[in-house]
Amino acid sequence: MQAMRYHEFGAADVMRLEEVPRPEPQAGEVLVRVVAAGVLPADWKLRKGLFPMPVRFPVIPGTAFAGIVEETAPGVTDFRPGQAVFGRSPNGTYAEFAAVPAEAIAAKPPGIGFEEAAAVSGGATTAWRAIMDGEVKPGDRVLIHGAAGGVGLFAVQFAKWKGAHVVGTAGPANLDFIRSLGADAAVDYTAEPFENAAQDVDFVLDTIGGKTLERSWTVVKRGGALITITGRPPIEKGLETGVRIIKPSLASGDDLAAIAGLLEQGIVRAIVQRSYPLGEARLAQEQSESGHGRGRIVLRISEA
């Protein structure tokens, strides 16, 4: 099969399209023919060696995907060959085939395309666990930084589904977009401090980090919660301000199924910013690394 791989850390040009053996699914796994793969910030951060974790070269990037089950290994009873699925794989998804743990996938809703489904894992799943672990409830005031991004756009929709009052931050080109997702207030972070629109909030989801995270402590009420996906904030700061610091848990297949239900009902929508063929994965990661735009970048790998 063809797969994008890199043999060392570095810039996007370390990735090469190569012929590699097709994986063999192990017990509890399915072999999926990948139709589309999501391009996540974690993909290029790992490629650049920014994560303190062991890496075995060569690496096939990617975790998010949507595709069609090719075969199942012993122990798999919930899926069958020919079934459309989506989810995540720890074995790399910038490839024509991927071996995937059965508990990490769900049936793809027939009403959404493969590219949209590939935008769910790592975006919608992270947002889902943040909203669930943050125990957002009706009437809560919620602040979401980077509300037009791959995680933020889902967080806005999930928080509104939960009945919260949502304030989202975004650049000027995306204000109408995040309002269309359900944000009650859209703050242009280039023109005004978000503190003007968000005070005494019950929950903050930070997808930006840095000074944005530092300033967020002042707007969360005592007893409120804060989640950041850019690194764990200091425990001492949470104790000092009376804010609960929450690390979102890893999404399960059941979470994927719940999200699929909301997508199928039209309550939530996935947004694909742009799609590239597998051979242009370098361009896709460079665009993701620029940090601009709305929604998820995906790779088109095969025909459905």
Coordinates of C-alpha atoms in Angstrom, one line a residue:
M1 CA 0.0 0.0 0.0
Q2 CA 1.0 3.7 -0.2
A3 CA 1.6 5.6 3.0
M4 CA 3.2 8.9 4.0
R5 CA 6.1 8.3 6.3
Y6 CA 9.0 10.1 7.9
H7 CA 12.3 8.6 9.2
E8 CA 13.4 11.6 11.3
F9 CA 12.1 14.7 13.0
G10 CA 12.0 17.9 11.0
A11 CA 10.0 20.2 8.8
A12 CA 7.2 18.9 6.6
D13 CA 9.6 17.9 3.8
V14 CA 10.8 15.0 5.9
M15 CA 7.6 13.2 4.9
R16 CA 7.7 10.9 1.9
L17 CA 5.1 8.9 0.0
E18 CA 6.4 5.3 0.2
E19 CA 5.3 1.8 -0.7
V20 CA 5.0 -0.2 2.5
P21 CA 3.4 -3.6 3.6
R22 CA -0.3 -3.6 4.3
P23 CA -0.9 -4.0 8.0
E24 CA -2.3 -7.2 9.4
P25 CA -5.0 -6.7 12.0
Q26 CA -4.4 -8.3 15.4
A27 CA -6.9 -9.7 17.8
G28 CA -9.6 -7.1 18.6
E29 CA -8.7 -5.0 15.6
V30 CA -10.2 -4.3 12.2
L31 CA -8.4 -3.5 9.0
V32 CA -9.8 -0.3 7.4
R33 CA -9.4 1.0 3.9
V34 CA -8.9 4.7 4.7
V35 CA -11.1 7.0 2.6
A36 CA -10.2 10.2 4.4
A37 CA -7.8 11.2 7.3
G38 CA -7.9 14.2 9.5
V39 CA -4.8 16.4 9.8
L40 CA -4.5 17.4 13.5
P41 CA -2.0 19.8 15.1
A42 CA -0.7 16.9 17.1
D43 CA 0.4 15.3 13.8
W44 CA 2.9 18.1 12.9
K45 CA 3.9 18.6 16.5
L46 CA 4.9 14.9 16.7
R47 CA 6.8 15.2 13.4
K48 CA 8.8 18.2 14.8
G49 CA 9.7 16.3 17.9
L50 CA 7.7 18.6 20.2
F51 CA 6.1 15.8 22.3
P52 CA 8.1 14.3 25.1
M53 CA 7.3 10.7 24.1
P54 CA 9.2 7.8 22.5
V55 CA 8.9 7.5 18.8
R56 CA 9.9 4.5 16.6
F57 CA 10.9 5.5 13.1
P58 CA 9.7 5.3 10.4
V59 CA 6.4 6.9 11.4
I60 CA 3.1 7.0 9.5
P61 CA 1.4 10.2 10.8
G62 CA -2.2 10.6 11.7
T63 CA -4.8 9.2 14.1
A64 CA -8.2 10.5 12.8
F65 CA -9.8 8.7 9.9
A66 CA -13.0 7.6 8.2
G67 CA -13.1 4.5 6.0
I68 CA -14.5 1.1 5.1
V69 CA -13.9 -2.1 7.0
E70 CA -11.8 -4.5 4.9
E71 CA -11.5 -7.4 7.3
T72 CA -11.9 -8.2 11.0
A73 CA -9.6 -10.1 13.3
P74 CA -10.7 -12.6 16.0
G75 CA -12.6 -11.1 18.8
V76 CA -14.4 -8.4 16.7
T77 CA -18.2 -8.9 16.6
D78 CA -19.6 -5.3 16.3
F79 CA -18.2 -4.6 12.8
R80 CA -18.2 -6.4 9.5
P81 CA -16.4 -6.0 6.1
G82 CA -17.9 -3.3 3.9
Q83 CA -19.2 -1.3 6.8
A84 CA -18.4 2.5 6.9
V85 CA -16.7 3.5 10.1
F86 CA -14.8 6.5 11.6
G87 CA -12.6 7.1 14.7
R88 CA -9.0 6.9 15.6
S89 CA -6.0 4.6 15.1
P90 CA -2.7 4.6 17.0
N91 CA -1.1 3.0 14.0
G92 CA -1.1 5.9 11.5
T93 CA -3.8 7.0 9.1
Y94 CA -2.0 8.8 6.3
A95 CA -2.1 5.5 4.5
E96 CA -4.4 3.5 2.2
F97 CA -5.0 1.0 5.0
A98 CA -4.8 1.1 8.8
A99 CA -5.2 -1.5 11.6
V100 CA -7.6 -0.1 14.2
P101 CA -8.7 -1.2 17.6
A102 CA -12.4 -2.0 17.4
E103 CA -13.2 0.0 20.6
A104 CA -11.8 3.1 19.0
I105 CA -14.3 3.3 16.1
A106 CA -18.0 3.7 15.5
A107 CA -20.3 3.3 12.5
K108 CA -20.3 6.3 10.3
P109 CA -23.7 8.0 10.0
P110 CA -25.0 7.6 6.5
G111 CA -26.0 11.3 6.4
I112 CA -22.4 12.7 6.6
G113 CA -19.5 12.2 4.1
F114 CA -16.2 10.5 4.8
E115 CA -14.3 13.8 4.9
E116 CA -16.6 15.2 7.5
A117 CA -16.4 12.0 9.5
A118 CA -12.6 12.2 9.4
A119 CA -12.9 15.6 11.0
V120 CA -14.5 14.2 14.2
S121 CA -11.7 12.3 16.0
G122 CA -9.3 14.7 17.7
G123 CA -11.7 17.6 17.1
A124 CA -15.2 16.6 18.1
T125 CA -14.0 13.9 20.5
T126 CA -11.7 16.4 22.4
A127 CA -14.5 18.9 22.6
W128 CA -17.0 16.3 23.7
R129 CA -14.8 15.1 26.6
A130 CA -14.1 18.7 27.6
I131 CA -17.8 19.6 27.8
M132 CA -18.7 16.3 29.5
D133 CA -15.8 16.3 32.0
G134 CA -16.4 20.0 32.6
E135 CA -19.9 19.0 33.6
V136 CA -21.4 21.9 31.5
K137 CA -25.1 22.2 32.2
P138 CA -28.1 24.3 31.2
G139 CA -27.6 28.0 32.1
D140 CA -23.8 27.8 32.5
R141 CA -21.7 30.6 31.1
V142 CA -19.1 29.1 28.9
L143 CA -16.0 30.7 27.3
I144 CA -14.4 28.9 24.4
H145 CA -11.1 30.2 23.0
G146 CA -10.3 29.5 19.3
A147 CA -14.0 28.9 18.7
A148 CA -13.6 28.5 14.9
G149 CA -10.8 25.9 15.2
G150 CA -11.1 22.1 14.8
V151 CA -11.9 21.6 18.5
G152 CA -13.5 24.9 19.3
L153 CA -16.2 24.7 16.7
F154 CA -17.5 21.5 18.1
A155 CA -17.2 22.7 21.7
V156 CA -19.5 25.7 20.8
Q157 CA -22.1 23.3 19.4
F158 CA -21.9 20.8 22.3
A159 CA -22.1 23.6 24.9
K160 CA -25.2 25.0 23.2
W161 CA -26.8 21.6 23.0
K162 CA -26.2 21.4 26.7
G163 CA -28.1 24.6 27.1
A164 CA -25.2 26.9 28.0
H165 CA -24.7 30.6 27.2
V166 CA -21.6 30.5 25.0
V167 CA -19.0 33.2 24.4
G168 CA -16.5 32.4 21.7
T169 CA -13.3 34.1 20.7
A170 CA -12.1 34.2 17.0
G171 CA -10.5 36.4 14.4
P172 CA -12.6 39.0 12.6
A173 CA -13.2 36.8 9.6
N174 CA -14.8 34.0 11.7
L175 CA -17.2 36.0 14.0
D176 CA -20.3 35.3 11.8
F177 CA -19.2 31.7 11.5
I178 CA -19.1 31.0 15.2
R179 CA -22.4 32.8 15.6
S180 CA -23.8 30.4 13.0
L181 CA -22.6 27.5 15.2
G182 CA -24.6 28.9 18.2
A183 CA -22.3 31.3 20.0
D184 CA -24.3 33.8 21.9
A185 CA -21.4 36.3 21.8
A186 CA -18.5 36.4 19.4
V187 CA -15.4 38.3 20.5
D188 CA -12.8 39.5 18.0
Y189 CA -9.6 38.8 20.0
T190 CA -7.7 41.3 17.7
A191 CA -10.0 44.2 18.6
E192 CA -11.1 43.8 22.2
P193 CA -10.2 42.0 25.4
F194 CA -12.4 38.9 25.9
E195 CA -12.7 40.0 29.5
N196 CA -15.2 42.6 28.4
A197 CA -17.6 40.0 27.2
A198 CA -16.9 37.2 29.7
Q199 CA -17.1 37.5 33.4
D200 CA -18.1 35.1 36.2
V201 CA -18.0 32.2 33.7
D202 CA -18.6 28.6 34.9
F203 CA -16.3 26.9 32.4
V204 CA -13.4 27.9 30.1
L205 CA -12.1 25.7 27.3
D206 CA -8.7 27.0 26.1
T207 CA -7.3 25.9 22.8
I208 CA -4.7 28.7 22.5
G209 CA -2.5 28.7 25.5
G210 CA 0.1 31.4 26.4
K211 CA -1.2 34.8 27.5
T212 CA -4.8 33.8 26.5
L213 CA -4.7 31.1 29.2
E214 CA -3.0 33.4 31.7
R215 CA -5.7 36.0 31.3
S216 CA -8.5 33.4 31.5
W217 CA -8.0 32.9 35.2
T218 CA -9.6 36.3 35.9
V219 CA -12.9 35.5 34.3
V220 CA -13.7 32.1 35.9
K221 CA -15.9 32.2 39.0
R222 CA -14.7 30.5 42.1
G223 CA -15.8 26.9 41.9
G224 CA -15.8 27.1 38.1
A225 CA -13.8 24.8 35.8
L226 CA -11.0 25.3 33.3
I227 CA -9.7 22.9 30.6
T228 CA -6.7 23.6 28.4
I229 CA -5.6 21.4 25.6
T230 CA -2.3 23.2 25.2
G231 CA -0.7 21.7 28.3
R232 CA -1.6 21.4 32.0
P233 CA -1.8 24.7 33.9
P234 CA -0.2 24.9 37.3
I235 CA -2.1 23.2 40.1
E236 CA -1.2 26.0 42.4
K237 CA -3.0 28.6 40.2
G238 CA -6.2 26.5 40.5
L239 CA -5.9 26.3 44.2
E240 CA -5.2 30.0 44.5
T241 CA -8.2 31.1 42.4
G242 CA -10.6 28.3 43.5
V243 CA -10.9 27.1 39.9
R244 CA -11.1 23.4 39.1
I245 CA -8.4 22.3 36.6
I246 CA -9.7 19.4 34.6
K247 CA -7.8 17.1 32.3
P248 CA -10.2 15.7 29.7
S249 CA -10.4 12.0 29.4
L250 CA -9.8 10.0 26.3
A251 CA -12.9 9.5 24.1
S252 CA -14.3 6.0 23.7
G253 CA -16.3 4.3 21.0
D254 CA -19.4 5.1 22.9
D255 CA -18.5 8.8 22.7
L256 CA -18.0 8.5 19.0
A257 CA -21.4 6.8 18.7
A258 CA -23.1 9.6 20.7
I259 CA -21.4 12.3 18.5
A260 CA -22.5 10.4 15.4
G261 CA -26.1 10.6 16.6
L262 CA -25.9 14.3 16.9
L263 CA -24.4 14.6 13.5
E264 CA -27.0 12.4 12.0
Q265 CA -29.8 14.5 13.6
G266 CA -28.3 17.7 12.3
I267 CA -27.8 19.1 15.8
V268 CA -24.0 19.2 15.2
R269 CA -22.1 19.7 12.0
A270 CA -18.6 19.0 11.0
I271 CA -16.6 21.6 9.1
V272 CA -13.9 20.7 6.6
Q273 CA -11.7 23.7 5.9
R274 CA -9.8 22.1 2.9
S275 CA -8.9 18.6 1.6
Y276 CA -5.7 17.5 0.0
P277 CA -4.7 14.2 -1.8
L278 CA -2.4 11.9 0.2
G279 CA 0.6 12.9 -1.8
E280 CA 0.2 16.6 -0.7
A281 CA 0.2 15.8 3.0
R282 CA 3.2 18.1 3.4
L283 CA 1.1 21.1 2.2
A284 CA -1.8 20.0 4.5
Q285 CA 0.4 19.9 7.6
E286 CA 2.0 23.3 6.7
Q287 CA -1.5 24.8 6.5
S288 CA -2.4 23.2 9.8
E289 CA 0.8 24.6 11.3
S290 CA -0.1 28.1 10.2
G291 CA -2.9 28.0 12.8
H292 CA -5.4 29.9 10.7
G293 CA -8.8 29.1 9.1
R294 CA -11.9 27.3 10.3
G295 CA -12.6 23.6 10.8
R296 CA -10.4 20.6 10.0
I297 CA -8.0 19.9 7.2
V298 CA -8.3 16.4 5.7
L299 CA -6.5 14.1 3.3
R300 CA -8.4 12.3 0.5
I301 CA -6.9 8.8 0.4
S302 CA -9.3 6.6 -1.6
E303 CA -12.7 6.6 -3.2
A304 CA -15.6 5.5 -1.0

